[in-house]
Short mmCIF file of C-alpha atoms and ligand atoms in Angstrom, two decimals:
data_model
loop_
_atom_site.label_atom_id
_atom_site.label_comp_id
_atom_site.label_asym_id
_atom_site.label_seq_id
_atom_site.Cartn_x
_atom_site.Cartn_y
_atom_site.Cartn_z
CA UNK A 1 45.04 165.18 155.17
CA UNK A 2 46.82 162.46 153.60
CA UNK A 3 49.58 162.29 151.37
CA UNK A 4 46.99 161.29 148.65
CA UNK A 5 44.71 164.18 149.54
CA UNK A 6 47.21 166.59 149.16
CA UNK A 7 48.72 165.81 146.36
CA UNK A 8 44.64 165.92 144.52
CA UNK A 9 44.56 169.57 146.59
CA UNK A 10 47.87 170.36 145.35
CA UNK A 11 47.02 169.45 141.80
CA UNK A 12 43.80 171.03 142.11
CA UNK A 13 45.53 174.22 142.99
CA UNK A 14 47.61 173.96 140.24
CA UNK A 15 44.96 173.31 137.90
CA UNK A 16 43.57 176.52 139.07
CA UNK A 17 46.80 178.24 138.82
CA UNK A 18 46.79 176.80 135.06
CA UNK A 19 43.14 178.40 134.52
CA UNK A 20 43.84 181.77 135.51
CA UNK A 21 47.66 181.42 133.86
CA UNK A 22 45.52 180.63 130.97
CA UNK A 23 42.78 183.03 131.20
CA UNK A 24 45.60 186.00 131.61
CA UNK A 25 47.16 184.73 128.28
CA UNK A 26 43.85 184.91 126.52
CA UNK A 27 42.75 188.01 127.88
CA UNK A 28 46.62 188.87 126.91
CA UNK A 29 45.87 187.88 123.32
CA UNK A 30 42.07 189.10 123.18
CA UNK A 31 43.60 192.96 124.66
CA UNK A 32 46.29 192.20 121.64
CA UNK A 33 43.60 191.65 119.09
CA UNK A 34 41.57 194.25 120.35
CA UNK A 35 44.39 196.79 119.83
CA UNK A 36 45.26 195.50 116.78
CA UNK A 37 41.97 195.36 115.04
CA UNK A 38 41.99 199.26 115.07
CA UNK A 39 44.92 199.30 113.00
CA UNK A 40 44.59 196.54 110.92
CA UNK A 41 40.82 196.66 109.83
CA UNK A 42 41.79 200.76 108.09
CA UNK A 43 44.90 198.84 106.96
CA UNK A 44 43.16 196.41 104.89
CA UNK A 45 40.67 198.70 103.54
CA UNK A 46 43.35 200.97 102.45
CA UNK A 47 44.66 198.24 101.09
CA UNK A 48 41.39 197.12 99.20
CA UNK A 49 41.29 200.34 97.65
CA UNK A 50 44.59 200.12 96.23
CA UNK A 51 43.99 196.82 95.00
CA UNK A 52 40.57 198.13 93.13
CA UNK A 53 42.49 200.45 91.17
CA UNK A 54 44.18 197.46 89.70
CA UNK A 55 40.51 196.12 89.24
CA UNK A 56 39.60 198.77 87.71
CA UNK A 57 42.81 198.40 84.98
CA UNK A 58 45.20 201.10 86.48
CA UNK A 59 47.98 198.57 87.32
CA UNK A 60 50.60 201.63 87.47
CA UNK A 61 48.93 203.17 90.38
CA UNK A 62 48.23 200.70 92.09
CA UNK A 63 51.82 199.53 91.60
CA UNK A 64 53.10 202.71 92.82
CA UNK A 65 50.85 202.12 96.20
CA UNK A 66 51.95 198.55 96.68
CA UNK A 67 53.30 198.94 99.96
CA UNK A 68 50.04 199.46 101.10
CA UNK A 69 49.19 196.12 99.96
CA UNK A 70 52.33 194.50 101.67
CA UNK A 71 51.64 196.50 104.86
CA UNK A 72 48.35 194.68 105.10
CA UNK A 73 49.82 191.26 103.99
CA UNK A 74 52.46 191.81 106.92
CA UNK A 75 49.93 192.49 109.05
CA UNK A 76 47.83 189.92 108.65
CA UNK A 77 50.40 187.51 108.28
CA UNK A 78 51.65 188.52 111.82
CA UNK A 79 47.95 188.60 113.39
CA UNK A 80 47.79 184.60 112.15
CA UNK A 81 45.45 185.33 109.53
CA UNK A 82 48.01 183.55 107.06
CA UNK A 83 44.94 183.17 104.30
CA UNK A 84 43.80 186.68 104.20
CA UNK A 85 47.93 187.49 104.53
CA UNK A 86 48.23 185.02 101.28
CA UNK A 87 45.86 187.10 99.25
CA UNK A 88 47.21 190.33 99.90
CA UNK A 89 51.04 188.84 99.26
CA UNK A 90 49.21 187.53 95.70
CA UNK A 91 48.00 191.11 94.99
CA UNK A 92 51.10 192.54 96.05
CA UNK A 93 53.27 190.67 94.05
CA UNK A 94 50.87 191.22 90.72
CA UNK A 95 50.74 195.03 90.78
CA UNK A 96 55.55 194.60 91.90
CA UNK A 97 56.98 191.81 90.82
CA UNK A 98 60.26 192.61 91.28
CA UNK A 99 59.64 193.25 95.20
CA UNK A 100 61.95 190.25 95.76
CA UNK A 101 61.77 191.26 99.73
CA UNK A 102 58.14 190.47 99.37
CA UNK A 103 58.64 187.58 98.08
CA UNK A 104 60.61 185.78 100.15
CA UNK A 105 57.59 186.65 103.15
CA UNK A 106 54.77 185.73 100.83
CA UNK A 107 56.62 182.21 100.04
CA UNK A 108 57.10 182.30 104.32
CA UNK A 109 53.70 182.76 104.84
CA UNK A 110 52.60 180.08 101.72
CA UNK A 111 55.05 177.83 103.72
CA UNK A 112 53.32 178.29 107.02
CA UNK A 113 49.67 177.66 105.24
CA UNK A 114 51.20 174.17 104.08
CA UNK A 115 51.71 175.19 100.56
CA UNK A 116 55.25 173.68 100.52
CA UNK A 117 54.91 173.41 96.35
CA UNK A 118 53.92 177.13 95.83
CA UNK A 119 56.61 178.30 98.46
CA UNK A 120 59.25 176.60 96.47
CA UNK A 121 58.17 178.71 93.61
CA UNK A 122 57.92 181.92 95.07
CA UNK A 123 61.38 181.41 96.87
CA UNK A 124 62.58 180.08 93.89
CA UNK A 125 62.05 183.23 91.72
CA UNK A 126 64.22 185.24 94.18
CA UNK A 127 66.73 182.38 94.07
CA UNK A 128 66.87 183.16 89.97
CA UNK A 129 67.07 186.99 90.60
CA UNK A 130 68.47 188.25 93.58
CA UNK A 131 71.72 190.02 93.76
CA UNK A 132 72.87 189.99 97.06
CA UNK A 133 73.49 187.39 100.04
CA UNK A 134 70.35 189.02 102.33
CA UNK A 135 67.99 187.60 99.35
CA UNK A 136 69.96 184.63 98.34
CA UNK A 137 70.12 183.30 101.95
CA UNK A 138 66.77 184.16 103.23
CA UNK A 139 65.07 182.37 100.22
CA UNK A 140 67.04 179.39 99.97
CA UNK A 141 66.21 176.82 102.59
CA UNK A 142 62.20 177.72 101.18
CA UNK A 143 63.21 177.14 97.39
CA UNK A 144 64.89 173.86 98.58
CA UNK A 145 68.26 175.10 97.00
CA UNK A 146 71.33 173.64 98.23
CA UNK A 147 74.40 176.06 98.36
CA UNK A 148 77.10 175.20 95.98
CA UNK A 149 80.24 174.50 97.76
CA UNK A 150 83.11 177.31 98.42
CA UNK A 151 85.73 177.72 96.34
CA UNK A 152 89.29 176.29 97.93
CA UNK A 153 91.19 178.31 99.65
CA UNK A 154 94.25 179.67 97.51
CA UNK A 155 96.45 178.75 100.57
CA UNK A 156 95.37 174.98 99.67
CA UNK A 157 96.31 175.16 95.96
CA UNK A 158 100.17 175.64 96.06
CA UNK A 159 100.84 176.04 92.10
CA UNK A 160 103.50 174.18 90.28
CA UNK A 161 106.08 175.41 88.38
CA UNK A 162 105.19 177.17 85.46
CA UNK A 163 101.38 177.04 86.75
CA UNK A 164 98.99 180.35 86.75
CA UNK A 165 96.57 180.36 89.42
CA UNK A 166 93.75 182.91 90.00
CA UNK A 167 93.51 183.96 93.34
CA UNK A 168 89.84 186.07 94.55
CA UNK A 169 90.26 188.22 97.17
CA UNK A 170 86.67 189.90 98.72
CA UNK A 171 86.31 192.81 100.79
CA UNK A 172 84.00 192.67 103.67
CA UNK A 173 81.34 193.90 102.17
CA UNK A 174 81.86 191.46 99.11
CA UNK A 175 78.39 189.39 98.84
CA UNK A 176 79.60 185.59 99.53
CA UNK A 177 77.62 184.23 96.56
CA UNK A 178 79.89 186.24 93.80
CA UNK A 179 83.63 184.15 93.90
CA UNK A 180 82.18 181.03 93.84
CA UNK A 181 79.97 181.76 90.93
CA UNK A 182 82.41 183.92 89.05
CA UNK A 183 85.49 181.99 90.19
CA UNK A 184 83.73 178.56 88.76
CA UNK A 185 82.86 180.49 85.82
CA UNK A 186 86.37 181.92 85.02
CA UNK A 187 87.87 178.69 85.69
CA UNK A 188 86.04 176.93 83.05
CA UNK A 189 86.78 180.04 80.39
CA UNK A 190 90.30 180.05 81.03
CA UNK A 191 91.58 176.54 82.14
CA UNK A 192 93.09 177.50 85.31
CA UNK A 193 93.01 176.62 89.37
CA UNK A 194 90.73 179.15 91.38
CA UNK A 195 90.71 179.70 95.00
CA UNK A 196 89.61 181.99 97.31
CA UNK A 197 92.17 184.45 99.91
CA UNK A 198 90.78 183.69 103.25
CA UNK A 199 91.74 187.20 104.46
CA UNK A 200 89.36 189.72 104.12
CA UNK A 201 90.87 192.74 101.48
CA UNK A 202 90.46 195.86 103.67
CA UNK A 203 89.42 199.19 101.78
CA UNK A 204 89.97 201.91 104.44
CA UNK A 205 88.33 205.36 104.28
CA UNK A 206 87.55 206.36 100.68
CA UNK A 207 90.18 207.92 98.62
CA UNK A 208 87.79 210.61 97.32
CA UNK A 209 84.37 211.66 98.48
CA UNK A 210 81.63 213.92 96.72
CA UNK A 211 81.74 216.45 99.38
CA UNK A 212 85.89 217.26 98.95
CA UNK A 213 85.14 217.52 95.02
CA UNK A 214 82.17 219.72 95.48
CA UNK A 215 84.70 222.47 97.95
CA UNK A 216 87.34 221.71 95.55
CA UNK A 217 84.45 223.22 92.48
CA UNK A 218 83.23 225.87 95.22
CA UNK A 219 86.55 227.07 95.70
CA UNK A 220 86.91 227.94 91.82
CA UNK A 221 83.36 229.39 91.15
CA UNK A 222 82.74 231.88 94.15
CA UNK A 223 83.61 235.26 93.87
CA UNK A 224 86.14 235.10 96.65
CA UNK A 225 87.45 238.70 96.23
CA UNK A 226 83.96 240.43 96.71
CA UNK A 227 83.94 242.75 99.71
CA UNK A 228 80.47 240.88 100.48
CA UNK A 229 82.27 237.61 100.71
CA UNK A 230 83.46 238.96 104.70
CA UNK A 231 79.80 238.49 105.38
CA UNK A 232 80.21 234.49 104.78
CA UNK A 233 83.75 233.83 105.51
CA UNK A 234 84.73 232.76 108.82
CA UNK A 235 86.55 235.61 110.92
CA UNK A 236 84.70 238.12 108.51
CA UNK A 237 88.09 238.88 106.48
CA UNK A 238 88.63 238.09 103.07
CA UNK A 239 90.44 234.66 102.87
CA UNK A 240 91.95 232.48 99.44
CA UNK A 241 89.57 229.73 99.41
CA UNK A 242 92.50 227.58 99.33
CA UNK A 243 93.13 228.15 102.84
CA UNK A 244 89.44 227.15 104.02
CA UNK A 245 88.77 223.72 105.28
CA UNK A 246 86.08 221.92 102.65
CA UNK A 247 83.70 221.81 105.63
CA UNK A 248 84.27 225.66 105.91
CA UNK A 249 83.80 226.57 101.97
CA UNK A 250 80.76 224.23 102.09
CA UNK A 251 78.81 226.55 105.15
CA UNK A 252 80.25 229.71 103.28
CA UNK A 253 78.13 228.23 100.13
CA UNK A 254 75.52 227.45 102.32
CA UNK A 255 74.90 231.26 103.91
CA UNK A 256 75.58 232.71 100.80
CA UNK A 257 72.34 230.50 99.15
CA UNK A 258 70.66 231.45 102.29
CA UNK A 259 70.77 234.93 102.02
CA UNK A 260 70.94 235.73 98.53
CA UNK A 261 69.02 233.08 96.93
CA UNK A 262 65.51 232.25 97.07
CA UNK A 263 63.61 228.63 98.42
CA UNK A 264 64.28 227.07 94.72
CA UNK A 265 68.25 227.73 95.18
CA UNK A 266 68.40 227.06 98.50
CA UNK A 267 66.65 223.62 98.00
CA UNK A 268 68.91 222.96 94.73
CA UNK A 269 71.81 223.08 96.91
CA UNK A 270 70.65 221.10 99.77
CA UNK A 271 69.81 218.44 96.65
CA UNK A 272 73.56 219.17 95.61
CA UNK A 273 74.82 218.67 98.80
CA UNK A 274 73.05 215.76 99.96
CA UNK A 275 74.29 214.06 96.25
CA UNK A 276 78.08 215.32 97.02
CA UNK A 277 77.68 213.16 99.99
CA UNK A 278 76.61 210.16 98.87
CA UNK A 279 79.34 210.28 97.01
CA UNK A 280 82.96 208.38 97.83
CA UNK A 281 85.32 206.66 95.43
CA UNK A 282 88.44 204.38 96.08
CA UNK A 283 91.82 204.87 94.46
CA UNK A 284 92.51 201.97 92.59
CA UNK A 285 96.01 202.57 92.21
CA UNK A 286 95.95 202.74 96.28
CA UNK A 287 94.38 199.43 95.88
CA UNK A 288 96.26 197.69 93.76
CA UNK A 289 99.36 198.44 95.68
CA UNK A 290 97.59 197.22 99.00
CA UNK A 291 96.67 194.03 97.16
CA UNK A 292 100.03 193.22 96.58
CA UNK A 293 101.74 193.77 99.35
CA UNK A 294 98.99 191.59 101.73
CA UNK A 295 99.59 188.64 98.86
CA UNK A 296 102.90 187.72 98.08
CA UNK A 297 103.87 185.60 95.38
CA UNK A 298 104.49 182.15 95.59
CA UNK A 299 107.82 180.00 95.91
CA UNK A 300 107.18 178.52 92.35
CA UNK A 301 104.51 179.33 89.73
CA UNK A 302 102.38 182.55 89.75
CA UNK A 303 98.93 183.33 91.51
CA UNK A 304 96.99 186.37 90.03
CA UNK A 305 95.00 187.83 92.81
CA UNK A 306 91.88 189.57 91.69
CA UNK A 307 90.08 191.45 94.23
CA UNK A 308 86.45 191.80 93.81
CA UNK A 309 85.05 194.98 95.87
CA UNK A 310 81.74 196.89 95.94
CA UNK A 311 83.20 200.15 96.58
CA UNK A 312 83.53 202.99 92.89
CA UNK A 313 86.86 203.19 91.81
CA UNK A 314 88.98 206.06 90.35
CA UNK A 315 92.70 206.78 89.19
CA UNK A 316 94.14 210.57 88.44
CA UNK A 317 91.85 211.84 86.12
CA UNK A 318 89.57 209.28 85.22
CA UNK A 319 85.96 209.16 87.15
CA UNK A 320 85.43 205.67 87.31
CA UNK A 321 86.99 202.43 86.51
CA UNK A 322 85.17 199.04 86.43
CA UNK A 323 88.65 197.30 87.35
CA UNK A 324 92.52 197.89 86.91
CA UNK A 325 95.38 195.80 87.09
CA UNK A 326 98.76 196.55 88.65
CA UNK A 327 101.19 197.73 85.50
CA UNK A 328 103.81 194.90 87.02
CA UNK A 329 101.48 192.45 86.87
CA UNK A 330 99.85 189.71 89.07
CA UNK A 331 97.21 192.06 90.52
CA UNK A 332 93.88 193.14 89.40
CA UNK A 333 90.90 195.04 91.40
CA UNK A 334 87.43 194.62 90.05
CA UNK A 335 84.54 196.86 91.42
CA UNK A 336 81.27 195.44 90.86
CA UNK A 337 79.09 198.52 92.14
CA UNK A 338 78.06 200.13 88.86
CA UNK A 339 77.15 196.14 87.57
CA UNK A 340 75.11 196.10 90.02
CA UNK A 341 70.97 196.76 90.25
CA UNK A 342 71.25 198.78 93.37
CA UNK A 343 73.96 201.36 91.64
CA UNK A 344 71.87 201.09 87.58
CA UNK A 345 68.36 200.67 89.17
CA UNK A 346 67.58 198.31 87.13
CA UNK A 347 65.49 195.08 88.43
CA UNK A 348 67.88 192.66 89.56
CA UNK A 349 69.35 189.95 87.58
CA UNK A 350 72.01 187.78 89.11
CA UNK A 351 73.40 186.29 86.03
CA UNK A 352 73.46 189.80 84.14
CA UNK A 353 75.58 190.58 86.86
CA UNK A 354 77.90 187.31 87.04
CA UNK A 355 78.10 188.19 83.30
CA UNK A 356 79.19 191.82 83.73
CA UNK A 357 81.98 190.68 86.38
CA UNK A 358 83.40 187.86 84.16
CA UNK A 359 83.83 190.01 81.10
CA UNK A 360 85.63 192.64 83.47
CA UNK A 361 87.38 189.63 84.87
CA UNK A 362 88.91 188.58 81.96
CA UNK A 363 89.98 191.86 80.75
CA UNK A 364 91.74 192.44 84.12
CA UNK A 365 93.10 189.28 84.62
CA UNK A 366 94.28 189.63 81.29
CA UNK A 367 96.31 192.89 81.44
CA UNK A 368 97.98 191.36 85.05
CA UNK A 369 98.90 188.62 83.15
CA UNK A 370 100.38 190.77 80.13
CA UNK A 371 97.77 189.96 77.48
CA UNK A 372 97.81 193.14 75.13
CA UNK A 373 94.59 195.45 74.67
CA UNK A 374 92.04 194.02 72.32
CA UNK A 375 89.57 196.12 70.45
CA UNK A 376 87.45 193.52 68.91
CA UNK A 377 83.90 194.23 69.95
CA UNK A 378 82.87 190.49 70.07
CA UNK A 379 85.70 189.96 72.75
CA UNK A 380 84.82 191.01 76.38
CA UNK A 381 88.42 192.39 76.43
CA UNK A 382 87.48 195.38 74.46
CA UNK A 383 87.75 198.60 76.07
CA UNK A 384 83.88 199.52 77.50
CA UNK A 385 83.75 203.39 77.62
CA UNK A 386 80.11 202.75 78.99
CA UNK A 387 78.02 200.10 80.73
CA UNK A 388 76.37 200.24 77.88
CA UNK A 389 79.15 199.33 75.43
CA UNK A 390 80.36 196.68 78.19
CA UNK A 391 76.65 194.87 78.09
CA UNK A 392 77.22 195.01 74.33
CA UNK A 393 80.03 193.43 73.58
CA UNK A 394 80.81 189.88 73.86
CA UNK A 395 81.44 187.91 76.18
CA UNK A 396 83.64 185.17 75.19
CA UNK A 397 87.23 185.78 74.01
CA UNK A 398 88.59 186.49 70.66
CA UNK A 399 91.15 184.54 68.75
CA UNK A 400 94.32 186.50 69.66
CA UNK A 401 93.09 187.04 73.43
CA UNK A 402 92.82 182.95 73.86
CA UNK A 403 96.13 182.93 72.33
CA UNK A 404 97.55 185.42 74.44
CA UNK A 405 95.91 184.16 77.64
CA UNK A 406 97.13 180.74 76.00
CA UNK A 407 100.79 181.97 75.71
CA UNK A 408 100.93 183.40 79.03
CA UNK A 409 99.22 180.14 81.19
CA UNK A 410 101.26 177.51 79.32
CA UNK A 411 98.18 175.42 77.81
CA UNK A 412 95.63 176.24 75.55
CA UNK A 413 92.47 177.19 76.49
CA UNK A 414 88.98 174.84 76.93
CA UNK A 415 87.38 174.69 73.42
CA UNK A 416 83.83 176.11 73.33
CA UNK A 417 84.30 179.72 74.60
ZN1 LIG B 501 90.03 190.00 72.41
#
């Protein structure tokens, strides 16, 4: 055989090997569709059904059965029938539109179809809404957004004498979006510098947790000095409660409800218990003290380090705090986690949320910087027992607070606010 001959049997050979490489892909993909169509043929009549209700005018239930009608849109979407997928995204998003997760695949999916226009529209709606860096960053290459640049570094901002600068420190868990959006926003308000600590703040374990208070409430309420209290207590004796891990007061609670009460109270505490644990709070004061000593001061001027963390904060007696600053000054901590959607369940709204932070911004920033209490209700320095009284009050700053914060930075403050 020649050279020539070979190479057209070689080639033949691995035209053959191509065939059959090819025929065991689509035999691969028919056995795929063949054990997909099963699943996804009930899935889209399932969803169908859903979708009539909203036909048929009964846009709640088939709202509360949406994920029926993303389930098939996912599907689809993933078997390549992007049209069909497209339709079932549409109905989706009719019946929820606040499923902002949705969202972002249905403008994925219009994307892949070629519907670069409608994409941008979809992705831009989550762009206007979304709350946390997941949402933010998997929308905005599809909405066509360009991210706004990051805040300097405070490192890189070495203030001047006499000069106030604000300094935002995040916590891990801090979304990314929030400084540079607050920070820009605060900077404006007030006239100052703002940079961002390149350190991440670290919380450590919580200061208080739901399951500690809930022993601590046990260890009051149960009758402790009742002979049949040996039938619960470790060791069988009769032990102060005070003396009982919260672990062990929690299982005494727990085989007390499960021999003397019935399902209800059983279930009621299991609800209680599961609550108690969800629950964990930071002390600010623990905070605040661990904020200053990881930022010192400057050699000339003054940097007020505000730390923004998604974690619920406490101090002595009172339940929560939306922020606190040190009582020496120069340090504030600011939790956003009752601001935000996922803590109120309300739909999410970024720039309610910017605007809850900068009102609790300024208030903090102003009490580290020495600017006295304000009561004025049009001032978002005034004291917010509520989130409720903190949506309602203003949000710019009073007379005598842009004086103060005027007094303490040196310069007065940028007219308009
Ligand atoms: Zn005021």
């Amino acid at each position: 055989m020649t050279n020539c001959g070979r190479l057209i049997q070689t080639c033949g050979m691995a035209r053959t090997l191509v065939a059959v490489a090819a025929g065991v892909v689509l035999v691969s993909q028919a056995s795929a569709a063949a054990a997909r169509a099963p699943t996804l043929e009930p899935l889209v009549a399932e969803a169908d059904r859903v979708w009539q209700l909203s036909e048929m005018g009964d846009v709640v239930g088939a709202g509360n059965r949406c994920e029926v009608l993303v389930r098939a849109a996912d599907a689809l979407r993933a078997s390549g029938k992007l049209e069909m997928a497209r339709d079932y995204y549409r109905r989706a998003a009719l019946v929820r539109p606040w499923d902002l997760d949705t969202k972002v695949r249905f403008a994925e999916a219009l994307l892949q179809i070629g519907d670069a226009d409608a994409a941008r529209s979809m992705a831009g709606q989550v762009q206007t809404f979304a709350e946390t860096d997941r949402l933010l960053d998997a929308s905005r290459a599809l909405a066509g957004v360009v991210p706004l640049p990051e805040l300097p570094t405070v490192a890189s901002l070495a203030p001047q004498a006499g000069e106030v600068v604000l300094g935002l420190v995040c916590a891990p868990n801090t979304d990314h979006w929030m400084p540079g959006e607050v920070g820009r926003r605060l900077s404006g308000l007030l006239g100052v510098r703002v940079g961002l600590v390149a350190a991440p703040f670290v919380l450590g374990k919580p200061d208080r947790t739901g399951r500690a208070q809930l022993a601590e409430e046990l260890r009051r309420s149960l009758p402790w000095t009742e002979q049949r209290m040996t039938l619960y207590v470790p060791g069988g004796k009769l032990v102060p409660p005070q003396f009982l891990s919260d672990d062990a007061v929690i299982s005494v609670m727990r085989k007390l409800v499960e021999h003397d009460g019935g399902p209800e109270q059983i279930q009621s505490f299991r609800a209680q218990l599961a609550l108690a644990d969800a629950q964990q709070n930071w002390d600010v004061s623990r905070l605040l003290s661990d904020l200053g000593q990881s930022n010192v001061q400057p050699s000339q001027g003054k940097v007020v380090y505000l730390a923004l963390v998604p974690v619920d904060l406490f101090s002595g007696s009172t339940d929560f705090l939306f922020g606190s600053a040190s009582p020496t000054g120069n340090y504030g901590v600011v939790s956003f986690c009752r601001f935000a959607a996922s803590f109120t369940g309300e739909p999410p709204k970024r720039a309610r949320l910017v605007d809850r932070l900068c009102k609790q911004m300024l208030s903090t920033a102003g009490f580290a910087l020495g600017v006295p209490r304000c009561g004025d209700l049009r001032c978002a320095r005034s004291y917010p027992r509520s989130l409720a009284e903190h949506d309602a009050k203003g949000a710019g700053l009073c007379p005598e607070c842009r004086a103060g914060f005027a007094k303490v930075l040196g310069h007065a403050l940028p007219a308009g606010e």
